mmCIF file of C-alpha atoms in Angstrom:
data_model
loop_
_atom_site.group_PDB
_atom_site.id
_atom_site.type_symbol
_atom_site.label_atom_id
_atom_site.label_comp_id
_atom_site.label_asym_id
_atom_site.label_seq_id
_atom_site.Cartn_x
_atom_site.Cartn_y
_atom_site.Cartn_z
ATOM 1 C CA MET T 132 0.003 0.156 -0.202
ATOM 2 C CA THR T 133 1.509 3.442 -0.948
ATOM 3 C CA THR T 134 1.847 5.759 1.971
ATOM 4 C CA LYS T 135 4.261 8.490 0.820
ATOM 5 C CA VAL T 136 3.384 10.196 -2.229
ATOM 6 C CA SER T 137 5.746 12.523 -3.834
ATOM 7 C CA LEU T 138 5.098 15.784 -5.568
ATOM 8 C CA ALA T 139 5.539 14.305 -8.880
ATOM 9 C CA ASP T 140 3.038 11.753 -8.302
ATOM 10 C CA TRP T 141 0.702 14.304 -7.380
ATOM 11 C CA GLU T 142 1.281 16.502 -10.490
ATOM 12 C CA ARG T 143 0.587 13.610 -12.676
ATOM 13 C CA LEU T 144 -2.760 13.172 -11.045
ATOM 14 C CA ARG T 145 -5.974 14.175 -13.008
ATOM 15 C CA SER T 146 -8.039 17.032 -11.839
ATOM 16 C CA ARG T 147 -11.079 18.610 -13.127
ATOM 17 C CA ASP T 148 -13.445 21.709 -12.436
ATOM 18 C CA VAL T 149 -16.807 20.776 -11.091
ATOM 19 C CA ALA T 150 -19.548 23.163 -11.208
ATOM 20 C CA THR T 151 -21.645 22.992 -8.107
ATOM 21 C CA ASN T 152 -23.834 25.198 -6.039
ATOM 22 C CA GLY T 153 -22.944 28.433 -7.965
ATOM 23 C CA ILE T 154 -19.228 27.916 -7.959
ATOM 24 C CA THR T 155 -16.516 25.868 -9.398
ATOM 25 C CA LEU T 156 -14.603 23.141 -7.423
ATOM 26 C CA ARG T 157 -11.165 21.877 -8.544
ATOM 27 C CA VAL T 158 -11.365 18.273 -7.813
ATOM 28 C CA PHE T 159 -8.790 15.540 -7.804
ATOM 29 C CA GLU T 160 -9.845 12.002 -8.120
ATOM 30 C CA LEU T 161 -8.507 8.478 -8.287
ATOM 31 C CA GLY T 162 -10.170 4.849 -8.314
ATOM 32 C CA GLU T 163 -12.981 3.417 -10.305
ATOM 33 C CA GLN T 164 -16.513 3.752 -9.191
ATOM 34 C CA ARG T 165 -17.764 0.159 -8.054
ATOM 35 C CA PRO T 166 -21.577 -0.649 -8.064
ATOM 36 C CA GLY T 167 -22.934 -0.322 -4.592
ATOM 37 C CA THR T 168 -19.748 1.376 -3.194
ATOM 38 C CA PRO T 169 -20.017 4.981 -2.459
ATOM 39 C CA PRO T 170 -17.158 7.441 -3.055
ATOM 40 C CA VAL T 171 -14.919 8.643 -0.539
ATOM 41 C CA VAL T 172 -14.597 12.472 -0.310
ATOM 42 C CA LEU T 173 -11.718 14.205 1.651
ATOM 43 C CA CYS T 174 -12.155 17.537 2.897
ATOM 44 C CA HIS T 175 -9.375 19.641 3.922
ATOM 45 C CA GLY T 176 -8.763 22.431 6.586
ATOM 46 C CA PHE T 177 -7.033 25.707 7.093
ATOM 47 C CA PRO T 178 -4.610 26.844 5.658
ATOM 48 C CA GLU T 179 -4.480 23.576 3.499
ATOM 49 C CA LEU T 180 -5.434 22.149 0.154
ATOM 50 C CA ALA T 181 -6.529 18.961 -1.658
ATOM 51 C CA PHE T 182 -2.653 18.213 -1.913
ATOM 52 C CA SER T 183 -2.670 17.961 1.934
ATOM 53 C CA TRP T 184 -4.665 14.402 1.190
ATOM 54 C CA ARG T 185 -2.079 13.271 -1.212
ATOM 55 C CA HIS T 186 -0.935 10.147 0.992
ATOM 56 C CA GLN T 187 -4.527 9.109 1.564
ATOM 57 C CA LEU T 188 -5.822 9.545 -1.845
ATOM 58 C CA PHE T 189 -3.411 7.130 -3.517
ATOM 59 C CA ALA T 190 -3.614 4.618 -0.576
ATOM 60 C CA LEU T 191 -7.524 4.608 -0.576
ATOM 61 C CA ALA T 192 -7.741 4.302 -4.256
ATOM 62 C CA GLU T 193 -5.277 1.359 -4.410
ATOM 63 C CA ALA T 194 -7.566 -0.383 -1.777
ATOM 64 C CA GLY T 195 -10.485 -0.250 -4.273
ATOM 65 C CA TYR T 196 -12.285 3.048 -3.538
ATOM 66 C CA ARG T 197 -13.171 6.026 -5.708
ATOM 67 C CA VAL T 198 -11.644 8.946 -3.938
ATOM 68 C CA LEU T 199 -12.618 12.530 -4.588
ATOM 69 C CA VAL T 200 -10.608 15.408 -3.007
ATOM 70 C CA PRO T 201 -11.785 18.947 -3.565
ATOM 71 C CA ASP T 202 -9.779 22.136 -3.123
ATOM 72 C CA MET T 203 -12.480 23.606 -0.933
ATOM 73 C CA ARG T 204 -14.349 26.648 -1.605
ATOM 74 C CA GLY T 205 -11.740 29.579 -1.163
ATOM 75 C CA TYR T 206 -8.793 27.663 -1.750
ATOM 76 C CA GLY T 207 -6.262 26.476 -4.576
ATOM 77 C CA GLY T 208 -8.007 26.286 -7.999
ATOM 78 C CA SER T 209 -11.652 26.665 -6.682
ATOM 79 C CA SER T 210 -13.868 29.557 -6.748
ATOM 80 C CA ARG T 211 -13.062 32.333 -4.097
ATOM 81 C CA PRO T 212 -16.435 34.255 -3.707
ATOM 82 C CA GLN T 213 -15.874 37.898 -2.101
ATOM 83 C CA ASP T 214 -18.755 38.045 -0.011
ATOM 84 C CA PRO T 215 -17.774 36.460 3.451
ATOM 85 C CA GLU T 216 -21.319 35.118 3.871
ATOM 86 C CA SER T 217 -20.804 32.940 1.180
ATOM 87 C CA TYR T 218 -18.446 30.790 3.195
ATOM 88 C CA ASP T 219 -21.094 29.580 5.609
ATOM 89 C CA VAL T 220 -21.775 26.090 6.462
ATOM 90 C CA LEU T 221 -25.072 25.824 4.447
ATOM 91 C CA HIS T 222 -22.952 26.999 1.335
ATOM 92 C CA LEU T 223 -19.916 24.612 1.958
ATOM 93 C CA CYS T 224 -22.229 21.639 2.718
ATOM 94 C CA GLY T 225 -24.178 22.717 -0.492
ATOM 95 C CA ASP T 226 -20.778 22.468 -2.539
ATOM 96 C CA LEU T 227 -20.296 18.707 -1.514
ATOM 97 C CA ALA T 228 -23.808 17.744 -2.252
ATOM 98 C CA GLY T 229 -23.549 19.404 -5.819
ATOM 99 C CA LEU T 230 -20.097 17.410 -6.076
ATOM 100 C CA LEU T 231 -21.912 14.087 -5.312
ATOM 101 C CA ASP T 232 -24.716 15.062 -7.854
ATOM 102 C CA ASP T 233 -21.911 15.548 -10.502
ATOM 103 C CA VAL T 234 -20.457 12.143 -10.139
ATOM 104 C CA GLY T 235 -23.990 10.594 -9.923
ATOM 105 C CA ALA T 236 -23.563 9.339 -6.448
ATOM 106 C CA ASN T 237 -26.470 9.222 -4.067
ATOM 107 C CA ASP T 238 -24.194 9.379 -1.090
ATOM 108 C CA ALA T 239 -20.516 9.211 -0.019
ATOM 109 C CA VAL T 240 -18.164 8.390 3.080
ATOM 110 C CA PHE T 241 -16.979 12.062 4.136
ATOM 111 C CA VAL T 242 -13.494 12.449 5.732
ATOM 112 C CA GLY T 243 -12.459 15.797 7.038
ATOM 113 C CA HIS T 244 -9.556 17.333 8.755
ATOM 114 C CA ASP T 245 -9.604 20.754 10.798
ATOM 115 C CA TRP T 246 -12.188 22.911 9.062
ATOM 116 C CA GLY T 247 -13.100 19.873 6.928
ATOM 117 C CA ALA T 248 -14.130 18.034 9.888
ATOM 118 C CA ASN T 249 -16.401 20.809 10.940
ATOM 119 C CA VAL T 250 -17.908 20.659 7.568
ATOM 120 C CA VAL T 251 -18.494 16.928 7.401
ATOM 121 C CA TRP T 252 -19.910 16.677 10.702
ATOM 122 C CA HIS T 253 -22.514 19.393 9.540
ATOM 123 C CA MET T 254 -22.873 17.339 6.354
ATOM 124 C CA ALA T 255 -23.803 14.586 8.313
ATOM 125 C CA GLY T 256 -26.596 16.500 10.147
ATOM 126 C CA LEU T 257 -27.952 18.711 7.363
ATOM 127 C CA HIS T 258 -27.748 16.158 4.658
ATOM 128 C CA PRO T 259 -27.939 12.708 6.303
ATOM 129 C CA GLU T 260 -29.224 11.134 3.257
ATOM 130 C CA ARG T 261 -25.942 12.014 1.427
ATOM 131 C CA VAL T 262 -23.715 10.784 4.083
ATOM 132 C CA ARG T 263 -23.118 6.916 4.425
ATOM 133 C CA ALA T 264 -20.368 7.230 6.890
ATOM 134 C CA VAL T 265 -18.303 10.195 8.486
ATOM 135 C CA ALA T 266 -14.918 10.442 9.798
ATOM 136 C CA GLY T 267 -13.320 13.712 11.450
ATOM 137 C CA LEU T 268 -9.399 14.245 11.954
ATOM 138 C CA SER T 269 -8.215 16.888 14.661
ATOM 139 C CA VAL T 270 -11.796 18.750 15.184
ATOM 140 C CA PRO T 271 -14.352 16.387 17.190
ATOM 141 C CA ALA T 272 -18.041 16.665 16.799
ATOM 142 C CA THR T 273 -19.540 18.562 19.765
ATOM 143 C CA PRO T 274 -23.017 19.058 21.018
ATOM 144 C CA ARG T 275 -24.447 22.211 19.782
ATOM 145 C CA SER T 276 -23.868 25.102 22.102
ATOM 146 C CA PRO T 277 -26.935 26.852 23.673
ATOM 147 C CA VAL T 278 -25.360 30.366 22.784
ATOM 148 C CA ALA T 279 -23.247 31.451 19.668
ATOM 149 C CA PRO T 280 -19.543 30.481 19.976
ATOM 150 C CA LEU T 281 -17.811 33.479 19.544
ATOM 151 C CA PRO T 282 -18.723 35.252 22.868
ATOM 152 C CA VAL T 283 -17.970 32.030 24.638
ATOM 153 C CA LEU T 284 -14.402 31.803 23.259
ATOM 154 C CA ARG T 285 -13.936 35.607 23.970
ATOM 155 C CA SER T 286 -14.740 34.897 27.671
ATOM 156 C CA ARG T 287 -12.802 31.832 28.130
ATOM 157 C CA LEU T 288 -9.475 32.497 25.761
ATOM 158 C CA GLY T 289 -9.491 36.482 25.275
ATOM 159 C CA ASP T 290 -9.667 38.887 22.290
ATOM 160 C CA ASP T 291 -5.828 37.657 21.291
ATOM 161 C CA PHE T 292 -7.178 33.794 20.561
ATOM 162 C CA TYR T 293 -6.549 33.339 16.957
ATOM 163 C CA MET T 294 -10.349 32.710 15.877
ATOM 164 C CA LEU T 295 -11.022 36.024 17.263
ATOM 165 C CA TRP T 296 -8.079 37.897 15.865
ATOM 166 C CA PHE T 297 -9.311 36.341 12.433
ATOM 167 C CA GLN T 298 -12.742 38.067 12.601
ATOM 168 C CA GLU T 299 -11.833 41.516 11.478
ATOM 169 C CA PRO T 300 -11.652 41.622 7.439
ATOM 170 C CA GLY T 301 -8.332 42.417 6.404
ATOM 171 C CA VAL T 302 -6.316 42.167 9.344
ATOM 172 C CA ALA T 303 -5.157 38.595 9.597
ATOM 173 C CA ASP T 304 -5.405 38.309 5.830
ATOM 174 C CA LEU T 305 -2.478 40.819 5.365
ATOM 175 C CA ALA T 306 -0.547 39.415 8.266
ATOM 176 C CA LEU T 307 -0.614 36.028 7.049
ATOM 177 C CA ALA T 308 0.232 36.878 3.425
ATOM 178 C CA ARG T 309 3.171 39.045 4.575
ATOM 179 C CA ASP T 310 5.617 36.051 4.654
ATOM 180 C CA THR T 311 3.590 33.015 3.045
ATOM 181 C CA ARG T 312 6.217 30.569 3.904
ATOM 182 C CA ARG T 313 6.578 31.507 7.499
ATOM 183 C CA THR T 314 2.841 31.192 7.887
ATOM 184 C CA LEU T 315 2.504 27.722 6.632
ATOM 185 C CA VAL T 316 5.508 26.551 8.373
ATOM 186 C CA ALA T 317 4.555 28.306 11.851
ATOM 187 C CA ARG T 318 4.713 25.806 14.897
ATOM 188 C CA GLU T 319 2.569 28.033 17.123
ATOM 189 C CA ILE T 320 -1.161 29.076 16.955
ATOM 190 C CA TYR T 321 -1.548 32.190 15.069
ATOM 191 C CA SER T 322 -1.993 35.687 16.759
ATOM 192 C CA ALA T 323 -1.271 39.341 16.575
ATOM 193 C CA GLU T 324 1.746 38.949 18.591
ATOM 194 C CA TRP T 325 3.045 36.245 16.219
ATOM 195 C CA ALA T 326 2.295 38.353 13.309
ATOM 196 C CA ASP T 327 4.479 41.253 14.520
ATOM 197 C CA ARG T 328 7.516 38.953 15.299
ATOM 198 C CA ASP T 329 10.390 38.824 13.020
ATOM 199 C CA GLU T 330 11.762 35.417 12.339
ATOM 200 C CA ALA T 331 14.743 34.750 10.272
ATOM 201 C CA GLU T 332 14.587 31.190 9.861
ATOM 202 C CA THR T 333 11.486 29.357 8.637
ATOM 203 C CA PRO T 334 12.504 25.680 8.403
ATOM 204 C CA ALA T 335 10.141 23.098 6.690
ATOM 205 C CA PRO T 336 8.695 20.445 9.296
ATOM 206 C CA PRO T 337 10.098 17.106 8.891
ATOM 207 C CA TRP T 338 7.144 15.706 7.288
ATOM 208 C CA LEU T 339 7.261 18.187 4.500
ATOM 209 C CA ASP T 340 10.087 18.564 1.971
ATOM 210 C CA GLU T 341 11.143 21.609 0.161
ATOM 211 C CA ASP T 342 9.349 20.819 -2.988
ATOM 212 C CA GLU T 343 6.053 20.133 -1.395
ATOM 213 C CA LEU T 344 6.367 23.321 0.786
ATOM 214 C CA ALA T 345 7.018 25.295 -2.451
ATOM 215 C CA TYR T 346 3.657 23.943 -3.634
ATOM 216 C CA TYR T 347 1.924 25.359 -0.991
ATOM 217 C CA VAL T 348 3.698 28.541 -1.006
ATOM 218 C CA LYS T 349 3.185 29.310 -4.670
ATOM 219 C CA THR T 350 -0.487 28.467 -4.378
ATOM 220 C CA PHE T 351 -0.961 30.534 -1.353
ATOM 221 C CA GLU T 352 0.810 33.377 -2.787
ATOM 222 C CA GLU T 353 -1.528 33.529 -5.652
ATOM 223 C CA THR T 354 -4.764 33.100 -3.718
ATOM 224 C CA GLY T 355 -4.005 34.710 -0.314
ATOM 225 C CA PHE T 356 -5.737 33.269 2.763
ATOM 226 C CA THR T 357 -9.009 35.411 2.746
ATOM 227 C CA GLY T 358 -10.974 32.530 1.341
ATOM 228 C CA GLY T 359 -10.056 30.079 4.350
ATOM 229 C CA LEU T 360 -10.195 33.006 6.948
ATOM 230 C CA ASN T 361 -13.927 33.645 5.975
ATOM 231 C CA TYR T 362 -14.753 30.126 7.225
ATOM 232 C CA TYR T 363 -13.974 31.579 10.847
ATOM 233 C CA ARG T 364 -15.943 34.743 10.117
ATOM 234 C CA ASN T 365 -18.938 32.368 9.809
ATOM 235 C CA MET T 366 -18.871 30.662 13.268
ATOM 236 C CA ASP T 367 -21.754 32.670 14.825
ATOM 237 C CA ARG T 368 -23.662 32.536 11.525
ATOM 238 C CA ASN T 369 -23.375 29.038 11.157
ATOM 239 C CA TRP T 370 -24.711 28.339 14.661
ATOM 240 C CA ALA T 371 -27.674 30.865 13.823
ATOM 241 C CA LEU T 372 -28.420 28.994 10.655
ATOM 242 C CA THR T 373 -28.699 25.496 12.177
ATOM 243 C CA PRO T 374 -31.012 25.513 15.135
ATOM 244 C CA GLU T 375 -32.345 22.149 13.681
ATOM 245 C CA LEU T 376 -29.044 20.749 14.989
ATOM 246 C CA ALA T 377 -29.880 20.783 18.528
ATOM 247 C CA ASP T 378 -30.079 17.597 20.310
ATOM 248 C CA ARG T 379 -29.857 15.745 16.967
ATOM 249 C CA PRO T 380 -27.114 13.069 17.124
ATOM 250 C CA ILE T 381 -25.098 12.023 14.148
ATOM 251 C CA ALA T 382 -26.294 8.456 13.751
ATOM 252 C CA GLN T 383 -24.191 7.360 10.636
ATOM 253 C CA PRO T 384 -21.188 5.277 11.341
ATOM 254 C CA SER T 385 -18.236 7.550 12.452
ATOM 255 C CA LEU T 386 -14.645 7.593 13.117
ATOM 256 C CA PHE T 387 -12.681 10.398 15.207
ATOM 257 C CA LEU T 388 -8.766 10.773 14.957
ATOM 258 C CA THR T 389 -6.516 12.879 16.321
ATOM 259 C CA GLY T 390 -2.860 13.442 17.560
ATOM 260 C CA SER T 391 -1.729 13.249 21.240
ATOM 261 C CA ARG T 392 -0.075 16.520 20.591
ATOM 262 C CA ASP T 393 -2.865 18.646 18.774
ATOM 263 C CA PRO T 394 -3.320 21.891 20.275
ATOM 264 C CA VAL T 395 -7.174 21.640 19.193
ATOM 265 C CA ALA T 396 -7.660 19.462 22.416
ATOM 266 C CA MET T 397 -6.927 22.563 24.329
ATOM 267 C CA PHE T 398 -10.288 24.332 23.626
ATOM 268 C CA LEU T 399 -12.172 21.275 21.952
ATOM 269 C CA PRO T 400 -12.384 18.255 24.426
ATOM 270 C CA THR T 401 -13.559 15.030 23.262
ATOM 271 C CA ASP T 402 -15.280 13.905 26.363
ATOM 272 C CA GLN T 403 -18.632 14.198 24.783
ATOM 273 C CA LEU T 404 -18.089 12.455 21.625
ATOM 274 C CA GLY T 405 -20.284 9.650 22.430
ATOM 275 C CA ASP T 406 -23.129 12.063 23.140
ATOM 276 C CA VAL T 407 -23.074 13.193 19.455
ATOM 277 C CA LEU T 408 -21.810 10.113 17.478
ATOM 278 C CA THR T 409 -23.868 7.463 18.347
ATOM 279 C CA ASP T 410 -22.483 4.973 16.028
ATOM 280 C CA LEU T 411 -18.597 5.855 16.796
ATOM 281 C CA ARG T 412 -16.607 2.847 15.485
ATOM 282 C CA GLU T 413 -13.178 4.203 16.863
ATOM 283 C CA HIS T 414 -11.628 7.042 18.604
ATOM 284 C CA VAL T 415 -8.117 6.888 17.526
ATOM 285 C CA VAL T 416 -5.094 8.983 19.299
ATOM 286 C CA VAL T 417 -1.940 8.751 17.438
ATOM 287 C CA ASP T 418 0.885 9.174 20.003
ATOM 288 C CA GLY T 419 3.249 12.070 19.418
ATOM 289 C CA ALA T 420 1.344 13.541 16.505
ATOM 290 C CA GLY T 421 0.317 17.003 16.005
ATOM 291 C CA HIS T 422 -2.301 18.927 14.112
ATOM 292 C CA TRP T 423 -1.286 18.167 10.566
ATOM 293 C CA ILE T 424 -1.670 14.521 11.154
ATOM 294 C CA GLN T 425 -2.554 12.893 7.744
ATOM 295 C CA GLN T 426 0.687 14.388 6.384
ATOM 296 C CA GLU T 427 2.841 13.895 9.650
ATOM 297 C CA ARG T 428 1.667 10.321 10.201
ATOM 298 C CA PRO T 429 0.167 8.650 6.954
ATOM 299 C CA GLU T 430 0.798 5.344 7.625
ATOM 300 C CA GLU T 431 -1.344 5.328 10.930
ATOM 301 C CA VAL T 432 -4.006 7.483 9.374
ATOM 302 C CA ASN T 433 -4.485 5.369 6.465
ATOM 303 C CA ALA T 434 -4.467 2.164 8.385
ATOM 304 C CA ALA T 435 -7.535 3.922 10.558
ATOM 305 C CA LEU T 436 -9.417 5.047 7.567
ATOM 306 C CA LEU T 437 -9.041 1.503 5.880
ATOM 307 C CA ARG T 438 -10.349 -0.171 9.161
ATOM 308 C CA PHE T 439 -13.160 2.437 9.275
ATOM 309 C CA LEU T 440 -14.046 1.715 5.586
ATOM 310 C CA GLY T 441 -13.681 -2.116 6.193
ATOM 311 C CA SER T 442 -16.130 -1.876 9.043
ATOM 312 C CA LEU T 443 -18.945 -0.497 7.015
ATOM 313 C CA GLY T 444 -19.446 -3.600 4.909
ATOM 314 C CA LEU T 445 -18.872 -1.848 1.563
ATOM 315 C CA ASP T 446 -18.871 -3.930 -1.761
ATOM 316 C CA ARG T 447 -15.666 -3.118 -3.409
#
């Protein structure tokens, strides 16, 4: 089974533009559609690209699955609408439903990391008939808050918390774009203090070689970071738009996977996973792994995803 995929392998991969929900998604795909077997859709987070799933795309396709990996709305080769409200969760889930329509699939297994996880958890609640099963990496499914999330984060973590710093249009956008390489290799959570600091060296992390990093840098230098930041600017709007998700568990088969050193655990605990995910097949914690887990530890992530897919009894 392929676990490490080179940039050259990725660049040979076929991609196409899919018209969906009033925008265009750049979609990478591999593997043949088999009767009775839903496709697997991999959704990336911030600041990532479809490329972030390169190690999983090839491994899952080799195992017999058809795999679809979009640059999410606002990223890479996909559309980047100017209106921040175009990035609310209804639009994001609508994009994925339209992607299934494009390939003629009734439903799919959705896998998301970071913001992609948030989107696929919402997809399971808002479009349950389109979700055969769902897996989230890094960001757990949590019960719906009784109040909008941003005031809660402000009271608990202060105005310097990165999700709050991201709210003002143009501020974080410029700060992150000032040195794209530095932004993409940062080993701490973004903040105004981080943005104001000068750093002479910006080494790539051990799981990303210089060619791979250059691929990210070139793309984000072309697109900027505003599309991804707009996801954060809809957090309260997402809450207001989805009252029907209160007390509605996710009944589809599910998987949650994270790294033991993922800082997301500091503000999104997993102690209520079982209250939300009523068919949780496995909760995997990869020892020593951080936030970018599917790139850091592809062997463990691929193995967990294949176990999960195998538990579904799909006909491949």
